[in-house]
Amino acid sequence: MKKSKILINLIILFFTLINSSISIENEIIFKINNEIITKIDVENEYRYLIALNKNLKNLNKNEILEISKKSIVKEKIKIIELSKNFKNPIIPEKYIELILQNIYNQIDIDNLNDFKGYLINKNVNYQDVIKKIEIEALWNELIVEKFSSRIKINKQEIRNRIIDNKDKTTKSYLMSEIIFEISNSSELTRKYEEIKKTIKEKGFDNAALTHSTSGTSNLGGKLGWINENSLNKKLREILSSIKENEFTDPITIPGGFMILNINKIKEIETFKNIDDEVEKIINLKKNSQLNQFSKMYFNKIKNNMQINEI
């Protein structure tokens, strides 16, 4: 009887220690309105970011954990807002496949099966990646619904510029961005120096991960190839004086500042189909304006939420 009692006490102690360990491991570190973010959420985000950003190897674990915290907080804010606007949303499978392909191509993986194997090796759940894609897809849909009527594009001006340059080669830039905000103008110099220091020591990609508030930050600020005809006159003038592997001074944009880095420059041949090029540039301009609305809207809802770090 005495041995049985000792055994029962040991079992109780064992499960108490396990529960204690689990609660410590999964401790709450953020509360956003009525939602929580745990230590495990941050660790999962940490592994996800490392899997998709090879340049993160240049940062130490604490730096990456801080980036992971910012990233998961941003995602949770979007989830809260999306829950107010969508009920049982369905994302087309083809759309998810297209985004997936873009993600694994950026880390030099050719097909979905290899990508799934890569995620297993990195201890990242494939369904978690799908969920993140769905969140971003719904967020983009929300922004389109709210702001598409406010997009302003001068189609005739675009057509005229293309016609004027139809016998000339134009430039296309492979670019990355850092978007940042400051509370007052006196902080601009200090913040810019801080960003430049990170770029010098750890590269532009890691500076974007550390400092950028843009949705591209998790991918090192990468924007892809952008034709100069899709840019406004001010940006064309700024970039014309920048060489490959150089970056701009801070450029004022709605709600903050932008730094652009040119990774590569190539010359584009004369356009064979003006209508196709006009539509391509219009789409680029639409996306650019929607991204600006997205940043402003996100900041607005973020400021209206209660975010507490525990």
PDB file of C-alpha atoms in Angstrom:
ATOM      1  CA  MET A   1       0.000   0.000   0.000  1.00  0.00           C
ATOM      2  CA  LYS A   2       2.842   2.327   0.928  1.00  0.00           C
ATOM      3  CA  LYS A   3       4.638   1.520  -2.360  1.00  0.00           C
ATOM      4  CA  SER A   4       1.449   2.230  -4.322  1.00  0.00           C
ATOM      5  CA  LYS A   5       1.100   5.598  -2.635  1.00  0.00           C
ATOM      6  CA  ILE A   6       4.720   6.471  -3.451  1.00  0.00           C
ATOM      7  CA  LEU A   7       4.163   5.407  -7.072  1.00  0.00           C
ATOM      8  CA  ILE A   8       1.038   7.563  -7.367  1.00  0.00           C
ATOM      9  CA  ASN A   9       2.917  10.556  -5.922  1.00  0.00           C
ATOM     10  CA  LEU A  10       5.745  10.033  -8.411  1.00  0.00           C
ATOM     11  CA  ILE A  11       3.275   9.884 -11.308  1.00  0.00           C
ATOM     12  CA  ILE A  12       1.586  13.094 -10.121  1.00  0.00           C
ATOM     13  CA  LEU A  13       4.990  14.774  -9.780  1.00  0.00           C
ATOM     14  CA  PHE A  14       5.995  13.562 -13.262  1.00  0.00           C
ATOM     15  CA  PHE A  15       2.915  15.037 -14.944  1.00  0.00           C
ATOM     16  CA  THR A  16       3.215  18.215 -12.890  1.00  0.00           C
ATOM     17  CA  LEU A  17       6.755  18.702 -14.168  1.00  0.00           C
ATOM     18  CA  ILE A  18       5.653  17.988 -17.760  1.00  0.00           C
ATOM     19  CA  ASN A  19       2.786  20.495 -17.547  1.00  0.00           C
ATOM     20  CA  SER A  20       5.116  23.036 -15.967  1.00  0.00           C
ATOM     21  CA  SER A  21       7.645  22.494 -18.756  1.00  0.00           C
ATOM     22  CA  ILE A  22       4.961  22.858 -21.435  1.00  0.00           C
ATOM     23  CA  SER A  23       3.618  26.073 -19.879  1.00  0.00           C
ATOM     24  CA  ILE A  24       7.120  27.554 -19.736  1.00  0.00           C
ATOM     25  CA  GLU A  25       7.877  26.487 -23.308  1.00  0.00           C
ATOM     26  CA  ASN A  26       4.555  27.844 -24.557  1.00  0.00           C
ATOM     27  CA  GLU A  27       4.432  30.965 -22.438  1.00  0.00           C
ATOM     28  CA  ILE A  28       2.436  33.929 -23.739  1.00  0.00           C
ATOM     29  CA  ILE A  29       4.700  36.742 -24.915  1.00  0.00           C
ATOM     30  CA  PHE A  30       2.193  39.048 -26.670  1.00  0.00           C
ATOM     31  CA  LYS A  31      -1.465  39.904 -26.263  1.00  0.00           C
ATOM     32  CA  ILE A  32      -3.167  41.672 -29.160  1.00  0.00           C
ATOM     33  CA  ASN A  33      -6.734  42.580 -28.261  1.00  0.00           C
ATOM     34  CA  ASN A  34      -8.099  39.175 -27.179  1.00  0.00           C
ATOM     35  CA  GLU A  35      -5.574  37.146 -29.178  1.00  0.00           C
ATOM     36  CA  ILE A  36      -2.276  35.748 -27.889  1.00  0.00           C
ATOM     37  CA  ILE A  37       1.142  34.973 -29.343  1.00  0.00           C
ATOM     38  CA  THR A  38       3.203  32.324 -27.584  1.00  0.00           C
ATOM     39  CA  LYS A  39       6.871  31.452 -27.486  1.00  0.00           C
ATOM     40  CA  ILE A  40       6.148  28.452 -29.727  1.00  0.00           C
ATOM     41  CA  ASP A  41       4.509  30.772 -32.309  1.00  0.00           C
ATOM     42  CA  VAL A  42       7.702  32.830 -32.412  1.00  0.00           C
ATOM     43  CA  GLU A  43       9.900  29.716 -32.681  1.00  0.00           C
ATOM     44  CA  ASN A  44       7.787  28.466 -35.607  1.00  0.00           C
ATOM     45  CA  GLU A  45       8.112  31.850 -37.307  1.00  0.00           C
ATOM     46  CA  TYR A  46      11.860  31.743 -36.647  1.00  0.00           C
ATOM     47  CA  ARG A  47      12.205  28.416 -38.471  1.00  0.00           C
ATOM     48  CA  TYR A  48       9.939  29.616 -41.302  1.00  0.00           C
ATOM     49  CA  LEU A  49      11.988  32.768 -41.868  1.00  0.00           C
ATOM     50  CA  ILE A  50      15.298  30.908 -41.788  1.00  0.00           C
ATOM     51  CA  ALA A  51      13.970  28.380 -44.305  1.00  0.00           C
ATOM     52  CA  LEU A  52      12.985  31.107 -46.784  1.00  0.00           C
ATOM     53  CA  ASN A  53      15.840  33.568 -46.213  1.00  0.00           C
ATOM     54  CA  LYS A  54      19.322  32.156 -46.695  1.00  0.00           C
ATOM     55  CA  ASN A  55      20.869  35.523 -45.862  1.00  0.00           C
ATOM     56  CA  LEU A  56      19.632  35.225 -42.281  1.00  0.00           C
ATOM     57  CA  LYS A  57      22.715  33.133 -41.540  1.00  0.00           C
ATOM     58  CA  ASN A  58      24.553  36.468 -41.238  1.00  0.00           C
ATOM     59  CA  LEU A  59      22.450  37.394 -38.187  1.00  0.00           C
ATOM     60  CA  ASN A  60      22.655  35.946 -34.703  1.00  0.00           C
ATOM     61  CA  LYS A  61      19.755  34.053 -33.125  1.00  0.00           C
ATOM     62  CA  ASN A  62      18.574  36.963 -30.955  1.00  0.00           C
ATOM     63  CA  GLU A  63      18.412  39.261 -33.978  1.00  0.00           C
ATOM     64  CA  ILE A  64      16.408  36.690 -35.936  1.00  0.00           C
ATOM     65  CA  LEU A  65      14.072  36.141 -32.963  1.00  0.00           C
ATOM     66  CA  GLU A  66      13.362  39.890 -32.854  1.00  0.00           C
ATOM     67  CA  ILE A  67      12.556  39.826 -36.571  1.00  0.00           C
ATOM     68  CA  SER A  68      10.333  36.791 -35.958  1.00  0.00           C
ATOM     69  CA  LYS A  69       8.433  38.624 -33.222  1.00  0.00           C
ATOM     70  CA  LYS A  70       7.735  41.589 -35.507  1.00  0.00           C
ATOM     71  CA  SER A  71       6.681  39.266 -38.302  1.00  0.00           C
ATOM     72  CA  ILE A  72       4.242  37.182 -36.226  1.00  0.00           C
ATOM     73  CA  VAL A  73       2.746  40.299 -34.604  1.00  0.00           C
ATOM     74  CA  LYS A  74       2.127  41.766 -38.062  1.00  0.00           C
ATOM     75  CA  GLU A  75       0.485  38.530 -39.178  1.00  0.00           C
ATOM     76  CA  LYS A  76      -1.726  38.332 -36.075  1.00  0.00           C
ATOM     77  CA  ILE A  77      -2.932  41.913 -36.614  1.00  0.00           C
ATOM     78  CA  LYS A  78      -3.927  40.996 -40.168  1.00  0.00           C
ATOM     79  CA  ILE A  79      -5.730  37.845 -38.970  1.00  0.00           C
ATOM     80  CA  ILE A  80      -7.763  39.880 -36.470  1.00  0.00           C
ATOM     81  CA  GLU A  81      -8.781  42.380 -39.144  1.00  0.00           C
ATOM     82  CA  LEU A  82      -9.543  39.692 -41.722  1.00  0.00           C
ATOM     83  CA  SER A  83     -11.851  37.892 -39.294  1.00  0.00           C
ATOM     84  CA  LYS A  84     -14.017  41.020 -39.241  1.00  0.00           C
ATOM     85  CA  ASN A  85     -14.329  41.132 -43.023  1.00  0.00           C
ATOM     86  CA  PHE A  86     -14.467  37.524 -44.261  1.00  0.00           C
ATOM     87  CA  LYS A  87     -16.533  34.501 -43.276  1.00  0.00           C
ATOM     88  CA  ASN A  88     -15.346  31.105 -44.565  1.00  0.00           C
ATOM     89  CA  PRO A  89     -13.257  32.549 -47.416  1.00  0.00           C
ATOM     90  CA  ILE A  90     -12.067  30.303 -50.254  1.00  0.00           C
ATOM     91  CA  ILE A  91      -8.773  31.001 -52.003  1.00  0.00           C
ATOM     92  CA  PRO A  92      -8.471  29.531 -55.542  1.00  0.00           C
ATOM     93  CA  GLU A  93      -6.006  26.634 -55.544  1.00  0.00           C
ATOM     94  CA  LYS A  94      -4.307  27.911 -58.701  1.00  0.00           C
ATOM     95  CA  TYR A  95      -3.563  31.202 -56.948  1.00  0.00           C
ATOM     96  CA  ILE A  96      -1.937  29.395 -54.021  1.00  0.00           C
ATOM     97  CA  GLU A  97       0.089  27.212 -56.407  1.00  0.00           C
ATOM     98  CA  LEU A  98       1.356  30.305 -58.225  1.00  0.00           C
ATOM     99  CA  ILE A  99       2.517  31.968 -54.993  1.00  0.00           C
ATOM    100  CA  LEU A 100       4.068  28.713 -53.770  1.00  0.00           C
ATOM    101  CA  GLN A 101       6.034  28.425 -56.987  1.00  0.00           C
ATOM    102  CA  ASN A 102       7.290  31.977 -56.608  1.00  0.00           C
ATOM    103  CA  ILE A 103       8.386  31.223 -53.021  1.00  0.00           C
ATOM    104  CA  TYR A 104      10.356  28.067 -53.743  1.00  0.00           C
ATOM    105  CA  ASN A 105      11.859  29.429 -56.963  1.00  0.00           C
ATOM    106  CA  GLN A 106      13.364  32.274 -54.930  1.00  0.00           C
ATOM    107  CA  ILE A 107      15.308  29.721 -52.875  1.00  0.00           C
ATOM    108  CA  ASP A 108      16.418  27.831 -55.996  1.00  0.00           C
ATOM    109  CA  ILE A 109      13.987  24.907 -55.694  1.00  0.00           C
ATOM    110  CA  ASP A 110      12.391  23.673 -58.925  1.00  0.00           C
ATOM    111  CA  ASN A 111       9.258  21.808 -57.857  1.00  0.00           C
ATOM    112  CA  LEU A 112       6.707  21.406 -55.084  1.00  0.00           C
ATOM    113  CA  ASN A 113       7.811  17.938 -53.958  1.00  0.00           C
ATOM    114  CA  ASP A 114      11.385  19.110 -53.439  1.00  0.00           C
ATOM    115  CA  PHE A 115      10.054  22.129 -51.569  1.00  0.00           C
ATOM    116  CA  LYS A 116       8.014  19.915 -49.243  1.00  0.00           C
ATOM    117  CA  GLY A 117      11.102  17.816 -48.557  1.00  0.00           C
ATOM    118  CA  TYR A 118      13.113  20.965 -47.916  1.00  0.00           C
ATOM    119  CA  LEU A 119      10.530  22.161 -45.376  1.00  0.00           C
ATOM    120  CA  ILE A 120      10.636  18.816 -43.564  1.00  0.00           C
ATOM    121  CA  ASN A 121      14.423  19.124 -43.256  1.00  0.00           C
ATOM    122  CA  LYS A 122      13.985  22.640 -41.867  1.00  0.00           C
ATOM    123  CA  ASN A 123      11.282  21.472 -39.410  1.00  0.00           C
ATOM    124  CA  VAL A 124       8.673  23.742 -41.019  1.00  0.00           C
ATOM    125  CA  ASN A 125       5.071  22.582 -41.395  1.00  0.00           C
ATOM    126  CA  TYR A 126       3.904  22.759 -45.031  1.00  0.00           C
ATOM    127  CA  GLN A 127       0.320  23.558 -43.967  1.00  0.00           C
ATOM    128  CA  ASP A 128       1.625  26.518 -41.946  1.00  0.00           C
ATOM    129  CA  VAL A 129       3.156  27.878 -45.156  1.00  0.00           C
ATOM    130  CA  ILE A 130      -0.175  27.444 -46.956  1.00  0.00           C
ATOM    131  CA  LYS A 131      -1.944  29.271 -44.126  1.00  0.00           C
ATOM    132  CA  LYS A 132       0.471  32.198 -44.422  1.00  0.00           C
ATOM    133  CA  ILE A 133      -0.165  32.384 -48.167  1.00  0.00           C
ATOM    134  CA  GLU A 134      -3.926  32.395 -47.555  1.00  0.00           C
ATOM    135  CA  ILE A 135      -3.601  35.202 -44.994  1.00  0.00           C
ATOM    136  CA  GLU A 136      -1.643  37.373 -47.433  1.00  0.00           C
ATOM    137  CA  ALA A 137      -4.035  36.546 -50.284  1.00  0.00           C
ATOM    138  CA  LEU A 138      -7.057  37.563 -48.196  1.00  0.00           C
ATOM    139  CA  TRP A 139      -5.285  40.691 -47.003  1.00  0.00           C
ATOM    140  CA  ASN A 140      -4.604  41.688 -50.611  1.00  0.00           C
ATOM    141  CA  GLU A 141      -8.243  41.011 -51.496  1.00  0.00           C
ATOM    142  CA  LEU A 142      -9.355  43.218 -48.607  1.00  0.00           C
ATOM    143  CA  ILE A 143      -7.103  46.051 -49.767  1.00  0.00           C
ATOM    144  CA  VAL A 144      -8.414  45.773 -53.334  1.00  0.00           C
ATOM    145  CA  GLU A 145     -12.020  45.896 -52.102  1.00  0.00           C
ATOM    146  CA  LYS A 146     -11.399  48.946 -49.943  1.00  0.00           C
ATOM    147  CA  PHE A 147      -9.100  51.007 -52.143  1.00  0.00           C
ATOM    148  CA  SER A 148      -9.351  50.023 -55.825  1.00  0.00           C
ATOM    149  CA  SER A 149     -11.729  52.938 -56.464  1.00  0.00           C
ATOM    150  CA  ARG A 150      -9.029  55.365 -55.257  1.00  0.00           C
ATOM    151  CA  ILE A 151      -6.345  54.233 -57.703  1.00  0.00           C
ATOM    152  CA  LYS A 152      -5.310  56.977 -60.116  1.00  0.00           C
ATOM    153  CA  ILE A 153      -3.493  56.092 -63.335  1.00  0.00           C
ATOM    154  CA  ASN A 154      -3.105  58.200 -66.457  1.00  0.00           C
ATOM    155  CA  LYS A 155      -3.311  55.556 -69.186  1.00  0.00           C
ATOM    156  CA  GLN A 156      -2.769  58.034 -72.025  1.00  0.00           C
ATOM    157  CA  GLU A 157       0.386  59.393 -70.410  1.00  0.00           C
ATOM    158  CA  ILE A 158       1.773  55.852 -70.142  1.00  0.00           C
ATOM    159  CA  ARG A 159       0.917  55.137 -73.783  1.00  0.00           C
ATOM    160  CA  ASN A 160       2.539  58.384 -74.958  1.00  0.00           C
ATOM    161  CA  ARG A 161       5.742  57.643 -73.037  1.00  0.00           C
ATOM    162  CA  ILE A 162       5.964  54.161 -74.549  1.00  0.00           C
ATOM    163  CA  ILE A 163       5.356  55.489 -78.056  1.00  0.00           C
ATOM    164  CA  ASP A 164       8.005  58.188 -77.578  1.00  0.00           C
ATOM    165  CA  ASN A 165      10.511  55.524 -76.569  1.00  0.00           C
ATOM    166  CA  LYS A 166       9.448  52.725 -78.913  1.00  0.00           C
ATOM    167  CA  ASP A 167      12.640  53.022 -80.989  1.00  0.00           C
ATOM    168  CA  LYS A 168      14.888  53.165 -77.918  1.00  0.00           C
ATOM    169  CA  THR A 169      15.987  50.621 -75.378  1.00  0.00           C
ATOM    170  CA  THR A 170      14.716  51.093 -71.841  1.00  0.00           C
ATOM    171  CA  LYS A 171      16.109  49.975 -68.512  1.00  0.00           C
ATOM    172  CA  SER A 172      14.746  47.348 -66.195  1.00  0.00           C
ATOM    173  CA  TYR A 173      15.880  47.245 -62.575  1.00  0.00           C
ATOM    174  CA  LEU A 174      16.112  44.221 -60.265  1.00  0.00           C
ATOM    175  CA  MET A 175      15.366  45.992 -56.998  1.00  0.00           C
ATOM    176  CA  SER A 176      14.859  45.570 -53.275  1.00  0.00           C
ATOM    177  CA  GLU A 177      13.244  47.991 -50.846  1.00  0.00           C
ATOM    178  CA  ILE A 178      13.292  49.083 -47.240  1.00  0.00           C
ATOM    179  CA  ILE A 179      10.212  50.948 -46.006  1.00  0.00           C
ATOM    180  CA  PHE A 180      10.488  52.630 -42.628  1.00  0.00           C
ATOM    181  CA  GLU A 181       8.653  55.134 -40.461  1.00  0.00           C
ATOM    182  CA  ILE A 182       9.749  57.714 -37.911  1.00  0.00           C
ATOM    183  CA  SER A 183       7.787  59.526 -35.226  1.00  0.00           C
ATOM    184  CA  ASN A 184       9.226  62.943 -36.155  1.00  0.00           C
ATOM    185  CA  SER A 185      11.475  64.423 -38.842  1.00  0.00           C
ATOM    186  CA  SER A 186      14.399  64.929 -36.455  1.00  0.00           C
ATOM    187  CA  GLU A 187      14.829  61.133 -36.259  1.00  0.00           C
ATOM    188  CA  LEU A 188      15.369  60.681 -40.003  1.00  0.00           C
ATOM    189  CA  THR A 189      19.159  61.116 -40.001  1.00  0.00           C
ATOM    190  CA  ARG A 190      19.645  58.806 -37.006  1.00  0.00           C
ATOM    191  CA  LYS A 191      17.408  56.093 -38.472  1.00  0.00           C
ATOM    192  CA  TYR A 192      19.031  56.300 -41.890  1.00  0.00           C
ATOM    193  CA  GLU A 193      22.511  55.985 -40.347  1.00  0.00           C
ATOM    194  CA  GLU A 194      21.304  52.949 -38.390  1.00  0.00           C
ATOM    195  CA  ILE A 195      19.991  51.323 -41.579  1.00  0.00           C
ATOM    196  CA  LYS A 196      23.184  52.142 -43.511  1.00  0.00           C
ATOM    197  CA  LYS A 197      25.256  50.535 -40.746  1.00  0.00           C
ATOM    198  CA  THR A 198      23.214  47.326 -41.002  1.00  0.00           C
ATOM    199  CA  ILE A 199      23.531  47.342 -44.812  1.00  0.00           C
ATOM    200  CA  LYS A 200      27.296  47.765 -44.578  1.00  0.00           C
ATOM    201  CA  GLU A 201      27.767  45.055 -41.958  1.00  0.00           C
ATOM    202  CA  LYS A 202      25.140  42.492 -43.013  1.00  0.00           C
ATOM    203  CA  GLY A 203      23.872  43.367 -46.479  1.00  0.00           C
ATOM    204  CA  PHE A 204      20.697  44.967 -47.836  1.00  0.00           C
ATOM    205  CA  ASP A 205      18.559  41.827 -47.509  1.00  0.00           C
ATOM    206  CA  ASN A 206      19.227  41.566 -43.781  1.00  0.00           C
ATOM    207  CA  ALA A 207      18.707  45.306 -43.335  1.00  0.00           C
ATOM    208  CA  ALA A 208      15.258  44.885 -44.930  1.00  0.00           C
ATOM    209  CA  LEU A 209      14.488  42.005 -42.568  1.00  0.00           C
ATOM    210  CA  THR A 210      15.588  44.087 -39.586  1.00  0.00           C
ATOM    211  CA  HIS A 211      14.250  47.544 -40.405  1.00  0.00           C
ATOM    212  CA  SER A 212      11.571  47.371 -43.120  1.00  0.00           C
ATOM    213  CA  THR A 213       7.854  47.550 -42.362  1.00  0.00           C
ATOM    214  CA  SER A 214       6.929  46.497 -45.890  1.00  0.00           C
ATOM    215  CA  GLY A 215       5.243  43.216 -46.731  1.00  0.00           C
ATOM    216  CA  THR A 216       8.385  42.367 -48.708  1.00  0.00           C
ATOM    217  CA  SER A 217      10.570  42.451 -45.579  1.00  0.00           C
ATOM    218  CA  ASN A 218      10.304  38.696 -44.912  1.00  0.00           C
ATOM    219  CA  LEU A 219      11.860  38.081 -48.334  1.00  0.00           C
ATOM    220  CA  GLY A 220      14.672  40.567 -47.839  1.00  0.00           C
ATOM    221  CA  GLY A 221      12.762  43.423 -49.468  1.00  0.00           C
ATOM    222  CA  LYS A 222      12.896  41.844 -52.937  1.00  0.00           C
ATOM    223  CA  LEU A 223      10.698  43.561 -55.551  1.00  0.00           C
ATOM    224  CA  GLY A 224      11.786  41.658 -58.674  1.00  0.00           C
ATOM    225  CA  TRP A 225      12.372  43.266 -62.077  1.00  0.00           C
ATOM    226  CA  ILE A 226      10.733  46.660 -62.603  1.00  0.00           C
ATOM    227  CA  ASN A 227      10.623  48.490 -65.936  1.00  0.00           C
ATOM    228  CA  GLU A 228      11.580  52.165 -65.680  1.00  0.00           C
ATOM    229  CA  ASN A 229       8.435  53.113 -67.626  1.00  0.00           C
ATOM    230  CA  SER A 230       6.320  51.946 -64.696  1.00  0.00           C
ATOM    231  CA  LEU A 231       8.048  54.457 -62.383  1.00  0.00           C
ATOM    232  CA  ASN A 232       7.189  58.108 -61.912  1.00  0.00           C
ATOM    233  CA  LYS A 233       9.513  60.823 -63.163  1.00  0.00           C
ATOM    234  CA  LYS A 234      11.064  61.436 -59.748  1.00  0.00           C
ATOM    235  CA  LEU A 235      12.025  57.795 -59.259  1.00  0.00           C
ATOM    236  CA  ARG A 236      13.367  57.484 -62.807  1.00  0.00           C
ATOM    237  CA  GLU A 237      15.634  60.457 -62.191  1.00  0.00           C
ATOM    238  CA  ILE A 238      16.852  59.105 -58.838  1.00  0.00           C
ATOM    239  CA  LEU A 239      17.581  55.615 -60.198  1.00  0.00           C
ATOM    240  CA  SER A 240      19.339  56.954 -63.310  1.00  0.00           C
ATOM    241  CA  SER A 241      22.183  58.113 -61.054  1.00  0.00           C
ATOM    242  CA  ILE A 242      22.442  54.815 -59.139  1.00  0.00           C
ATOM    243  CA  LYS A 243      24.644  51.898 -60.210  1.00  0.00           C
ATOM    244  CA  GLU A 244      24.270  48.189 -59.540  1.00  0.00           C
ATOM    245  CA  ASN A 245      24.677  47.254 -55.848  1.00  0.00           C
ATOM    246  CA  GLU A 246      24.032  50.839 -54.764  1.00  0.00           C
ATOM    247  CA  PHE A 247      21.053  52.221 -52.858  1.00  0.00           C
ATOM    248  CA  THR A 248      19.206  55.520 -52.732  1.00  0.00           C
ATOM    249  CA  ASP A 249      18.877  58.041 -49.952  1.00  0.00           C
ATOM    250  CA  PRO A 250      15.496  57.931 -48.175  1.00  0.00           C
ATOM    251  CA  ILE A 251      12.650  58.800 -50.565  1.00  0.00           C
ATOM    252  CA  THR A 252       9.485  60.295 -49.081  1.00  0.00           C
ATOM    253  CA  ILE A 253       6.374  58.175 -49.642  1.00  0.00           C
ATOM    254  CA  PRO A 254       2.903  58.296 -48.050  1.00  0.00           C
ATOM    255  CA  GLY A 255       3.258  57.250 -44.422  1.00  0.00           C
ATOM    256  CA  GLY A 256       7.049  57.038 -44.316  1.00  0.00           C
ATOM    257  CA  PHE A 257      10.260  56.673 -46.286  1.00  0.00           C
ATOM    258  CA  MET A 258      11.649  54.213 -48.831  1.00  0.00           C
ATOM    259  CA  ILE A 259      15.196  53.146 -49.691  1.00  0.00           C
ATOM    260  CA  LEU A 260      15.687  51.335 -53.002  1.00  0.00           C
ATOM    261  CA  ASN A 261      18.623  49.075 -53.783  1.00  0.00           C
ATOM    262  CA  ILE A 262      19.527  48.167 -57.368  1.00  0.00           C
ATOM    263  CA  ASN A 263      20.738  44.586 -57.585  1.00  0.00           C
ATOM    264  CA  LYS A 264      21.017  44.448 -61.382  1.00  0.00           C
ATOM    265  CA  ILE A 265      20.252  46.612 -64.439  1.00  0.00           C
ATOM    266  CA  LYS A 266      19.439  45.346 -67.914  1.00  0.00           C
ATOM    267  CA  GLU A 267      18.451  46.944 -71.204  1.00  0.00           C
ATOM    268  CA  ILE A 268      15.030  46.039 -72.605  1.00  0.00           C
ATOM    269  CA  GLU A 269      14.486  45.701 -76.351  1.00  0.00           C
ATOM    270  CA  THR A 270      11.993  47.841 -78.255  1.00  0.00           C
ATOM    271  CA  PHE A 271       8.392  46.931 -77.469  1.00  0.00           C
ATOM    272  CA  LYS A 272       6.696  44.834 -80.135  1.00  0.00           C
ATOM    273  CA  ASN A 273       3.195  45.246 -78.757  1.00  0.00           C
ATOM    274  CA  ILE A 274       2.404  48.653 -77.283  1.00  0.00           C
ATOM    275  CA  ASP A 275      -1.002  47.605 -75.911  1.00  0.00           C
ATOM    276  CA  ASP A 276       0.534  44.697 -73.979  1.00  0.00           C
ATOM    277  CA  GLU A 277       3.206  46.959 -72.525  1.00  0.00           C
ATOM    278  CA  VAL A 278       0.644  49.577 -71.521  1.00  0.00           C
ATOM    279  CA  GLU A 279      -1.375  46.956 -69.645  1.00  0.00           C
ATOM    280  CA  LYS A 280       1.742  45.574 -67.984  1.00  0.00           C
ATOM    281  CA  ILE A 281       2.761  49.006 -66.704  1.00  0.00           C
ATOM    282  CA  ILE A 282      -0.781  49.824 -65.573  1.00  0.00           C
ATOM    283  CA  ASN A 283      -0.808  46.627 -63.504  1.00  0.00           C
ATOM    284  CA  LEU A 284       2.548  47.491 -61.957  1.00  0.00           C
ATOM    285  CA  LYS A 285       1.307  50.963 -61.066  1.00  0.00           C
ATOM    286  CA  LYS A 286      -1.904  49.541 -59.595  1.00  0.00           C
ATOM    287  CA  ASN A 287       0.090  47.163 -57.425  1.00  0.00           C
ATOM    288  CA  SER A 288       2.375  49.964 -56.313  1.00  0.00           C
ATOM    289  CA  GLN A 289      -0.545  52.178 -55.252  1.00  0.00           C
ATOM    290  CA  LEU A 290      -2.336  49.283 -53.551  1.00  0.00           C
ATOM    291  CA  ASN A 291       0.844  48.525 -51.595  1.00  0.00           C
ATOM    292  CA  GLN A 292       0.858  52.098 -50.347  1.00  0.00           C
ATOM    293  CA  PHE A 293      -2.783  51.839 -49.297  1.00  0.00           C
ATOM    294  CA  SER A 294      -1.999  48.510 -47.627  1.00  0.00           C
ATOM    295  CA  LYS A 295       0.750  50.051 -45.491  1.00  0.00           C
ATOM    296  CA  MET A 296      -1.405  52.999 -44.469  1.00  0.00           C
ATOM    297  CA  TYR A 297      -4.398  50.801 -43.652  1.00  0.00           C
ATOM    298  CA  PHE A 298      -2.258  48.371 -41.660  1.00  0.00           C
ATOM    299  CA  ASN A 299      -0.766  51.199 -39.601  1.00  0.00           C
ATOM    300  CA  LYS A 300      -4.234  52.582 -38.949  1.00  0.00           C
ATOM    301  CA  ILE A 301      -5.646  49.304 -37.607  1.00  0.00           C
ATOM    302  CA  LYS A 302      -2.444  48.589 -35.681  1.00  0.00           C
ATOM    303  CA  ASN A 303      -2.747  51.911 -33.861  1.00  0.00           C
ATOM    304  CA  ASN A 304      -6.312  51.006 -32.870  1.00  0.00           C
ATOM    305  CA  MET A 305      -5.318  47.670 -31.336  1.00  0.00           C
ATOM    306  CA  GLN A 306      -4.053  46.941 -27.855  1.00  0.00           C
ATOM    307  CA  ILE A 307      -0.647  45.323 -28.256  1.00  0.00           C
ATOM    308  CA  ASN A 308       1.037  44.273 -25.036  1.00  0.00           C
ATOM    309  CA  GLU A 309       4.333  42.429 -24.699  1.00  0.00           C
ATOM    310  CA  ILE A 310       4.181  40.214 -21.634  1.00  0.00           C
TER     311      ILE A 310
END
